[in-house]
PDB file of C-alpha atoms in Angstrom:
ATOM      1  CA  MET A  13       0.000   0.000   0.000  1.00  0.00           C
ATOM      2  CA  ARG A  14       1.357   3.393  -0.970  1.00  0.00           C
ATOM      3  CA  PHE A  15       0.243   6.883  -0.036  1.00  0.00           C
ATOM      4  CA  ASP A  16       1.753   9.822  -1.910  1.00  0.00           C
ATOM      5  CA  VAL A  17       1.104  12.991   0.080  1.00  0.00           C
ATOM      6  CA  ILE A  18       1.152  16.396  -1.593  1.00  0.00           C
ATOM      7  CA  THR A  19       1.953  18.918   1.112  1.00  0.00           C
ATOM      8  CA  LEU A  20       3.678  22.254   1.532  1.00  0.00           C
ATOM      9  CA  PHE A  21       4.843  21.085   4.968  1.00  0.00           C
ATOM     10  CA  PRO A  22       6.383  17.603   4.607  1.00  0.00           C
ATOM     11  CA  GLU A  23       8.353  18.145   7.814  1.00  0.00           C
ATOM     12  CA  LEU A  24       5.116  17.740   9.783  1.00  0.00           C
ATOM     13  CA  PHE A  25       5.075  14.037   8.907  1.00  0.00           C
ATOM     14  CA  ALA A  26       8.540  13.124  10.235  1.00  0.00           C
ATOM     15  CA  PRO A  27       7.589  12.537  13.921  1.00  0.00           C
ATOM     16  CA  PHE A  28       4.283  10.980  12.893  1.00  0.00           C
ATOM     17  CA  LEU A  29       5.985   8.327  10.773  1.00  0.00           C
ATOM     18  CA  ALA A  30       8.600   7.562  13.436  1.00  0.00           C
ATOM     19  CA  SER A  31       6.358   7.272  16.500  1.00  0.00           C
ATOM     20  CA  GLY A  32       3.763   4.960  17.952  1.00  0.00           C
ATOM     21  CA  VAL A  33       2.778   1.398  17.247  1.00  0.00           C
ATOM     22  CA  THR A  34       2.006   2.086  13.575  1.00  0.00           C
ATOM     23  CA  ARG A  35       5.620   3.077  12.879  1.00  0.00           C
ATOM     24  CA  ARG A  36       6.232  -0.609  12.152  1.00  0.00           C
ATOM     25  CA  ALA A  37       3.975  -0.333   9.121  1.00  0.00           C
ATOM     26  CA  TYR A  38       6.019   2.559   7.723  1.00  0.00           C
ATOM     27  CA  ALA A  39       9.457   1.225   8.669  1.00  0.00           C
ATOM     28  CA  SER A  40       8.750  -2.122   7.013  1.00  0.00           C
ATOM     29  CA  GLY A  41       7.259  -0.541   3.908  1.00  0.00           C
ATOM     30  CA  GLN A  42       3.976  -2.354   4.489  1.00  0.00           C
ATOM     31  CA  VAL A  43       2.466   1.111   4.242  1.00  0.00           C
ATOM     32  CA  ASP A  44       4.708   3.238   2.041  1.00  0.00           C
ATOM     33  CA  VAL A  45       4.373   7.000   2.557  1.00  0.00           C
ATOM     34  CA  GLN A  46       6.026   9.330   0.044  1.00  0.00           C
ATOM     35  CA  LEU A  47       5.983  13.092   0.600  1.00  0.00           C
ATOM     36  CA  TRP A  48       5.847  15.578  -2.268  1.00  0.00           C
ATOM     37  CA  ASN A  49       6.165  19.349  -1.985  1.00  0.00           C
ATOM     38  CA  PRO A  50       4.492  21.232  -4.862  1.00  0.00           C
ATOM     39  CA  ARG A  51       6.977  24.040  -4.313  1.00  0.00           C
ATOM     40  CA  ASP A  52       9.583  21.749  -5.886  1.00  0.00           C
ATOM     41  CA  HIS A  53       7.529  21.864  -9.086  1.00  0.00           C
ATOM     42  CA  ALA A  54       6.793  25.602  -9.138  1.00  0.00           C
ATOM     43  CA  GLN A  55       8.386  28.093 -11.526  1.00  0.00           C
ATOM     44  CA  GLY A  56      10.450  31.225 -10.901  1.00  0.00           C
ATOM     45  CA  ASN A  57      13.011  32.225  -8.329  1.00  0.00           C
ATOM     46  CA  TYR A  58      10.455  32.271  -5.517  1.00  0.00           C
ATOM     47  CA  ARG A  59       8.792  28.941  -6.377  1.00  0.00           C
ATOM     48  CA  ARG A  60       5.349  30.424  -5.897  1.00  0.00           C
ATOM     49  CA  VAL A  61       2.538  28.010  -5.243  1.00  0.00           C
ATOM     50  CA  ASP A  62      -0.208  30.488  -4.325  1.00  0.00           C
ATOM     51  CA  ASP A  63      -1.715  33.725  -5.583  1.00  0.00           C
ATOM     52  CA  ARG A  64      -4.517  36.139  -4.801  1.00  0.00           C
ATOM     53  CA  PRO A  65      -8.074  35.004  -5.621  1.00  0.00           C
ATOM     54  CA  PHE A  66      -9.870  36.424  -8.639  1.00  0.00           C
ATOM     55  CA  GLY A  67     -12.808  38.502  -7.496  1.00  0.00           C
ATOM     56  CA  GLY A  68     -10.972  39.674  -4.412  1.00  0.00           C
ATOM     57  CA  GLY A  69     -11.338  38.498  -0.867  1.00  0.00           C
ATOM     58  CA  PRO A  70      -9.032  37.472   1.959  1.00  0.00           C
ATOM     59  CA  GLY A  71      -6.216  34.968   1.815  1.00  0.00           C
ATOM     60  CA  MET A  72      -4.464  33.194  -1.026  1.00  0.00           C
ATOM     61  CA  VAL A  73      -5.330  30.275  -3.295  1.00  0.00           C
ATOM     62  CA  MET A  74      -3.078  27.354  -4.214  1.00  0.00           C
ATOM     63  CA  MET A  75      -2.249  27.515  -7.922  1.00  0.00           C
ATOM     64  CA  ALA A  76      -3.223  24.701 -10.275  1.00  0.00           C
ATOM     65  CA  GLU A  77      -0.008  24.393 -12.301  1.00  0.00           C
ATOM     66  CA  PRO A  78       2.454  23.470  -9.518  1.00  0.00           C
ATOM     67  CA  LEU A  79      -0.028  20.908  -8.263  1.00  0.00           C
ATOM     68  CA  ALA A  80      -0.474  19.463 -11.756  1.00  0.00           C
ATOM     69  CA  GLN A  81       3.281  19.181 -12.238  1.00  0.00           C
ATOM     70  CA  CYS A  82       3.649  17.560  -8.819  1.00  0.00           C
ATOM     71  CA  LEU A  83       0.891  15.067  -9.599  1.00  0.00           C
ATOM     72  CA  ALA A  84       2.526  14.236 -12.943  1.00  0.00           C
ATOM     73  CA  ALA A  85       5.769  13.455 -11.115  1.00  0.00           C
ATOM     74  CA  ILE A  86       3.873  11.186  -8.716  1.00  0.00           C
ATOM     75  CA  ARG A  87       2.198   9.352 -11.595  1.00  0.00           C
ATOM     76  CA  ALA A  88       5.587   8.784 -13.214  1.00  0.00           C
ATOM     77  CA  ALA A  89       7.126   7.564  -9.953  1.00  0.00           C
ATOM     78  CA  ARG A  90       4.267   5.146  -9.357  1.00  0.00           C
ATOM     79  CA  ASP A  91       4.614   3.871 -12.947  1.00  0.00           C
ATOM     80  CA  GLU A  92       0.856   3.616 -13.302  1.00  0.00           C
ATOM     81  CA  SER A  93      -1.241   2.667 -16.275  1.00  0.00           C
ATOM     82  CA  VAL A  94      -4.152   4.944 -17.123  1.00  0.00           C
ATOM     83  CA  ASP A  95      -6.617   2.274 -16.006  1.00  0.00           C
ATOM     84  CA  ALA A  96      -4.913   1.665 -12.667  1.00  0.00           C
ATOM     85  CA  ARG A  97      -4.234   5.159 -11.409  1.00  0.00           C
ATOM     86  CA  ALA A  98      -4.347   5.770  -7.686  1.00  0.00           C
ATOM     87  CA  PRO A  99      -7.280   8.028  -6.757  1.00  0.00           C
ATOM     88  CA  VAL A 100      -6.536  11.602  -5.743  1.00  0.00           C
ATOM     89  CA  VAL A 101      -8.084  12.435  -2.371  1.00  0.00           C
ATOM     90  CA  LEU A 102      -8.643  16.035  -1.293  1.00  0.00           C
ATOM     91  CA  PHE A 103      -9.391  16.789   2.345  1.00  0.00           C
ATOM     92  CA  SER A 104     -12.227  19.283   2.178  1.00  0.00           C
ATOM     93  CA  PRO A 105     -15.268  20.433   4.207  1.00  0.00           C
ATOM     94  CA  ILE A 106     -17.583  19.291   1.400  1.00  0.00           C
ATOM     95  CA  GLY A 107     -16.295  15.717   1.492  1.00  0.00           C
ATOM     96  CA  GLN A 108     -17.966  12.744   3.124  1.00  0.00           C
ATOM     97  CA  THR A 109     -16.983  12.280   6.764  1.00  0.00           C
ATOM     98  CA  LEU A 110     -14.380   9.579   7.303  1.00  0.00           C
ATOM     99  CA  ASN A 111     -15.739   6.613   9.278  1.00  0.00           C
ATOM    100  CA  HIS A 112     -14.762   3.057  10.119  1.00  0.00           C
ATOM    101  CA  ALA A 113     -16.371   1.537   7.030  1.00  0.00           C
ATOM    102  CA  ALA A 114     -14.412   3.905   4.796  1.00  0.00           C
ATOM    103  CA  VAL A 115     -11.183   3.136   6.646  1.00  0.00           C
ATOM    104  CA  GLU A 116     -11.738  -0.582   6.087  1.00  0.00           C
ATOM    105  CA  ARG A 117     -12.248   0.024   2.365  1.00  0.00           C
ATOM    106  CA  TRP A 118      -9.045   2.067   2.151  1.00  0.00           C
ATOM    107  CA  SER A 119      -7.134  -0.561   4.154  1.00  0.00           C
ATOM    108  CA  ALA A 120      -7.926  -3.118   1.451  1.00  0.00           C
ATOM    109  CA  SER A 121      -6.821  -0.795  -1.365  1.00  0.00           C
ATOM    110  CA  THR A 122      -3.412  -0.133  -2.906  1.00  0.00           C
ATOM    111  CA  GLY A 123      -3.363   3.433  -1.593  1.00  0.00           C
ATOM    112  CA  ALA A 124      -3.985   6.911  -2.941  1.00  0.00           C
ATOM    113  CA  VAL A 125      -2.579  10.343  -3.627  1.00  0.00           C
ATOM    114  CA  LEU A 126      -3.496  12.554  -0.663  1.00  0.00           C
ATOM    115  CA  LEU A 127      -3.770  16.262  -1.416  1.00  0.00           C
ATOM    116  CA  CYS A 128      -3.354  18.565   1.581  1.00  0.00           C
ATOM    117  CA  GLY A 129      -4.797  21.991   0.853  1.00  0.00           C
ATOM    118  CA  ARG A 130      -3.647  25.212   2.502  1.00  0.00           C
ATOM    119  CA  TYR A 131      -4.609  28.889   2.546  1.00  0.00           C
ATOM    120  CA  GLU A 132      -8.163  29.636   1.343  1.00  0.00           C
ATOM    121  CA  GLY A 133      -8.220  26.548  -0.839  1.00  0.00           C
ATOM    122  CA  ILE A 134      -7.154  25.141  -4.196  1.00  0.00           C
ATOM    123  CA  ASP A 135      -7.869  26.449  -7.675  1.00  0.00           C
ATOM    124  CA  GLN A 136     -11.159  24.773  -8.592  1.00  0.00           C
ATOM    125  CA  ARG A 137      -9.894  23.862 -12.047  1.00  0.00           C
ATOM    126  CA  PHE A 138      -7.351  21.477 -10.566  1.00  0.00           C
ATOM    127  CA  ILE A 139     -10.054  19.915  -8.400  1.00  0.00           C
ATOM    128  CA  ASP A 140     -12.358  19.471 -11.393  1.00  0.00           C
ATOM    129  CA  LEU A 141      -9.655  17.858 -13.509  1.00  0.00           C
ATOM    130  CA  HIS A 142      -7.795  15.694 -11.049  1.00  0.00           C
ATOM    131  CA  VAL A 143      -9.561  15.068  -7.714  1.00  0.00           C
ATOM    132  CA  ASP A 144     -11.485  11.798  -7.458  1.00  0.00           C
ATOM    133  CA  VAL A 145     -12.577  11.789  -3.809  1.00  0.00           C
ATOM    134  CA  GLN A 146     -13.180  14.537  -1.263  1.00  0.00           C
ATOM    135  CA  MET A 147     -13.054  13.618   2.411  1.00  0.00           C
ATOM    136  CA  SER A 148     -13.683  15.380   5.730  1.00  0.00           C
ATOM    137  CA  LEU A 149     -12.916  14.649   9.382  1.00  0.00           C
ATOM    138  CA  GLY A 150     -15.997  16.548  10.534  1.00  0.00           C
ATOM    139  CA  ASP A 151     -17.777  19.880  10.534  1.00  0.00           C
ATOM    140  CA  PHE A 152     -14.822  22.074  11.406  1.00  0.00           C
ATOM    141  CA  VAL A 153     -11.918  23.672   9.546  1.00  0.00           C
ATOM    142  CA  LEU A 154      -8.213  22.926   9.978  1.00  0.00           C
ATOM    143  CA  SER A 155      -5.286  25.057   8.851  1.00  0.00           C
ATOM    144  CA  GLY A 156      -4.452  22.431   6.253  1.00  0.00           C
ATOM    145  CA  GLY A 157      -5.073  18.871   5.167  1.00  0.00           C
ATOM    146  CA  GLU A 158      -2.003  17.376   6.814  1.00  0.00           C
ATOM    147  CA  ILE A 159      -3.724  16.358  10.053  1.00  0.00           C
ATOM    148  CA  ALA A 160      -6.543  14.760   8.079  1.00  0.00           C
ATOM    149  CA  ALA A 161      -4.021  12.886   5.916  1.00  0.00           C
ATOM    150  CA  MET A 162      -2.260  11.600   9.025  1.00  0.00           C
ATOM    151  CA  ALA A 163      -5.577  10.479  10.477  1.00  0.00           C
ATOM    152  CA  LEU A 164      -6.401   8.434   7.381  1.00  0.00           C
ATOM    153  CA  ILE A 165      -2.922   6.923   7.111  1.00  0.00           C
ATOM    154  CA  ASP A 166      -2.825   6.011  10.805  1.00  0.00           C
ATOM    155  CA  ALA A 167      -6.300   4.468  10.758  1.00  0.00           C
ATOM    156  CA  VAL A 168      -5.421   2.405   7.684  1.00  0.00           C
ATOM    157  CA  ALA A 169      -1.967   1.392   8.936  1.00  0.00           C
ATOM    158  CA  ARG A 170      -3.238  -0.077  12.206  1.00  0.00           C
ATOM    159  CA  LEU A 171      -5.542  -2.421  10.279  1.00  0.00           C
ATOM    160  CA  GLN A 172      -2.671  -3.990   8.345  1.00  0.00           C
ATOM    161  CA  PRO A 173      -1.668  -7.523   9.450  1.00  0.00           C
ATOM    162  CA  GLY A 174       1.132  -7.594  11.995  1.00  0.00           C
ATOM    163  CA  VAL A 175       1.111  -3.881  12.785  1.00  0.00           C
ATOM    164  CA  LEU A 176      -0.553  -4.160  16.190  1.00  0.00           C
ATOM    165  CA  ASN A 177       0.932  -6.424  18.857  1.00  0.00           C
ATOM    166  CA  ASP A 178      -2.354  -8.268  19.250  1.00  0.00           C
ATOM    167  CA  GLU A 179      -3.677  -9.325  15.851  1.00  0.00           C
ATOM    168  CA  GLY A 180      -7.287  -9.158  17.009  1.00  0.00           C
ATOM    169  CA  SER A 181      -7.167  -5.956  19.021  1.00  0.00           C
ATOM    170  CA  HIS A 182      -8.566  -3.682  16.315  1.00  0.00           C
ATOM    171  CA  GLN A 183     -11.584  -5.968  15.980  1.00  0.00           C
ATOM    172  CA  PHE A 184     -12.742  -4.693  19.371  1.00  0.00           C
ATOM    173  CA  ASP A 185     -12.453  -1.026  18.458  1.00  0.00           C
ATOM    174  CA  SER A 186     -15.510   1.175  18.566  1.00  0.00           C
ATOM    175  CA  PHE A 187     -17.593   1.045  15.364  1.00  0.00           C
ATOM    176  CA  ASN A 188     -16.102  -2.289  14.289  1.00  0.00           C
ATOM    177  CA  PRO A 189     -18.516  -4.815  12.732  1.00  0.00           C
ATOM    178  CA  ALA A 190     -17.193  -7.381  15.242  1.00  0.00           C
ATOM    179  CA  LEU A 191     -18.931  -5.266  17.898  1.00  0.00           C
ATOM    180  CA  ASP A 192     -22.003  -4.794  15.690  1.00  0.00           C
ATOM    181  CA  GLY A 193     -20.945  -1.177  15.163  1.00  0.00           C
ATOM    182  CA  LEU A 194     -21.334  -0.253  18.841  1.00  0.00           C
ATOM    183  CA  LEU A 195     -18.983   1.822  20.984  1.00  0.00           C
ATOM    184  CA  ASP A 196     -16.423  -0.084  23.027  1.00  0.00           C
ATOM    185  CA  CYS A 197     -16.837  -0.879  26.718  1.00  0.00           C
ATOM    186  CA  PRO A 198     -14.760   0.504  29.640  1.00  0.00           C
ATOM    187  CA  HIS A 199     -11.408  -1.117  30.394  1.00  0.00           C
ATOM    188  CA  TYR A 200      -9.598  -1.670  33.711  1.00  0.00           C
ATOM    189  CA  THR A 201      -6.136  -2.822  34.815  1.00  0.00           C
ATOM    190  CA  ARG A 202      -4.155  -3.198  38.063  1.00  0.00           C
ATOM    191  CA  PRO A 203      -4.511  -2.356  40.904  1.00  0.00           C
ATOM    192  CA  GLU A 204      -7.845  -3.960  41.694  1.00  0.00           C
ATOM    193  CA  GLU A 205      -8.831  -0.901  43.761  1.00  0.00           C
ATOM    194  CA  TRP A 206      -7.761   2.655  43.048  1.00  0.00           C
ATOM    195  CA  ALA A 207      -8.985   5.973  44.526  1.00  0.00           C
ATOM    196  CA  GLY A 208     -11.645   4.049  46.434  1.00  0.00           C
ATOM    197  CA  LYS A 209     -13.036   2.475  43.255  1.00  0.00           C
ATOM    198  CA  ALA A 210     -12.921  -1.253  42.622  1.00  0.00           C
ATOM    199  CA  VAL A 211     -12.809  -3.080  39.312  1.00  0.00           C
ATOM    200  CA  PRO A 212     -16.354  -4.271  38.418  1.00  0.00           C
ATOM    201  CA  ALA A 213     -16.994  -7.684  39.905  1.00  0.00           C
ATOM    202  CA  PRO A 214     -17.839  -9.502  36.636  1.00  0.00           C
ATOM    203  CA  LEU A 215     -14.341  -8.762  35.316  1.00  0.00           C
ATOM    204  CA  MET A 216     -12.826 -10.429  38.409  1.00  0.00           C
ATOM    205  CA  SER A 217     -15.083 -13.497  38.244  1.00  0.00           C
ATOM    206  CA  GLY A 218     -13.009 -15.512  35.801  1.00  0.00           C
ATOM    207  CA  HIS A 219     -16.297 -16.581  34.185  1.00  0.00           C
ATOM    208  CA  HIS A 220     -15.921 -16.037  30.449  1.00  0.00           C
ATOM    209  CA  LEU A 221     -19.612 -15.815  29.567  1.00  0.00           C
ATOM    210  CA  GLN A 222     -20.329 -13.487  32.490  1.00  0.00           C
ATOM    211  CA  ILE A 223     -17.457 -11.208  31.435  1.00  0.00           C
ATOM    212  CA  GLU A 224     -18.627 -11.088  27.820  1.00  0.00           C
ATOM    213  CA  ARG A 225     -22.226 -10.357  28.875  1.00  0.00           C
ATOM    214  CA  TRP A 226     -21.012  -7.510  31.105  1.00  0.00           C
ATOM    215  CA  ARG A 227     -18.956  -6.057  28.268  1.00  0.00           C
ATOM    216  CA  ARG A 228     -21.855  -6.346  25.862  1.00  0.00           C
ATOM    217  CA  ASP A 229     -24.201  -4.640  28.338  1.00  0.00           C
ATOM    218  CA  GLN A 230     -21.704  -1.830  28.837  1.00  0.00           C
ATOM    219  CA  ARG A 231     -21.324  -1.349  25.090  1.00  0.00           C
ATOM    220  CA  LEU A 232     -25.074  -1.123  24.706  1.00  0.00           C
ATOM    221  CA  ALA A 233     -25.410   1.333  27.597  1.00  0.00           C
ATOM    222  CA  ILE A 234     -22.582   3.602  26.446  1.00  0.00           C
ATOM    223  CA  THR A 235     -23.780   3.574  22.842  1.00  0.00           C
ATOM    224  CA  ALA A 236     -27.388   4.283  23.834  1.00  0.00           C
ATOM    225  CA  ARG A 237     -26.221   7.203  25.973  1.00  0.00           C
ATOM    226  CA  HIS A 238     -23.735   8.791  23.590  1.00  0.00           C
ATOM    227  CA  ARG A 239     -24.607   7.554  20.091  1.00  0.00           C
ATOM    228  CA  PRO A 240     -28.205   6.313  20.027  1.00  0.00           C
ATOM    229  CA  ASP A 241     -28.120   6.477  16.228  1.00  0.00           C
ATOM    230  CA  LEU A 242     -25.761   3.491  16.251  1.00  0.00           C
ATOM    231  CA  ILE A 243     -28.292   1.502  18.288  1.00  0.00           C
ATOM    232  CA  GLY A 244     -30.884   2.202  15.608  1.00  0.00           C
ATOM    233  CA  ILE A 245     -28.531   1.072  12.859  1.00  0.00           C
ATOM    234  CA  ALA A 246     -27.687  -2.155  14.698  1.00  0.00           C
ATOM    235  CA  ARG A 247     -31.363  -2.823  15.374  1.00  0.00           C
ATOM    236  CA  GLU A 248     -32.344  -2.303  11.733  1.00  0.00           C
ATOM    237  CA  ALA A 249     -29.585  -4.699  10.692  1.00  0.00           C
ATOM    238  CA  GLY A 250     -30.951  -7.370  13.017  1.00  0.00           C
ATOM    239  CA  LEU A 251     -27.820  -7.391  15.183  1.00  0.00           C
ATOM    240  CA  LEU A 252     -29.537  -6.985  18.569  1.00  0.00           C
ATOM    241  CA  GLY A 253     -30.869 -10.087  20.297  1.00  0.00           C
ATOM    242  CA  PRO A 254     -33.534 -10.426  22.997  1.00  0.00           C
ATOM    243  CA  ALA A 255     -30.957 -10.073  25.802  1.00  0.00           C
ATOM    244  CA  ASP A 256     -29.692  -6.860  24.189  1.00  0.00           C
ATOM    245  CA  GLU A 257     -33.195  -5.447  23.892  1.00  0.00           C
ATOM    246  CA  ALA A 258     -33.865  -6.299  27.552  1.00  0.00           C
ATOM    247  CA  VAL A 259     -30.782  -4.303  28.555  1.00  0.00           C
ATOM    248  CA  LEU A 260     -31.879  -1.343  26.463  1.00  0.00           C
ATOM    249  CA  ALA A 261     -35.414  -1.519  27.895  1.00  0.00           C
ATOM    250  CA  ARG A 262     -34.025  -1.342  31.453  1.00  0.00           C
ATOM    251  CA  LEU A 263     -32.050   1.741  30.467  1.00  0.00           C
ATOM    252  CA  GLY A 264     -35.329   3.442  29.632  1.00  0.00           C
TER     253      GLY A 264
END
């Protein structure tokens, strides 16, 4: 899997790629991340990549030509055929919000070209000609697309085989189909009592079925409290059994 990232600030990615559990994916090349600065493909002594917007207004706009030249260099480096080109992803407020299902789809792909916008935005002509997918992290605005690109890469990297210490750990993440799309339950570790609070008794019972029922009940309760929409989705999909519905009924 290869991600080519177009960014004016490639230095932001250095600590990200060298830290945390997912660094194994990058160090091994299991997830290959290549950084491209459009300034390297700009013309003139000042290597300009932005200019004032037509029609006036605040801020600057990223120019189409340096981005097009940068993308052409990426295409050549990837040695792609026309029919097998990696999609160009732009992180933008108008894009669909990234979620677990989308991350799973990307994790099974061969990668993408990730375009990190800056300033007031990117010349629309480049977007119209070259961008295949627009993606958002939510209803807020960042200074640039780099954080969003890191979020996608990290989420995809941790799903690759062998990246996490426990092969099955990501299957118990919130939103995962293995949990029927529910939020995860609380977790506890040693000591058994801390600040006057004890670990819930079912977790200390050693009874596997009792522990799993407690965890399931907690997932239902937390999801119903914080994301009731996910309960509705699970119910419509036929993923909630009678015991689940009894728990939800007791919650009111």
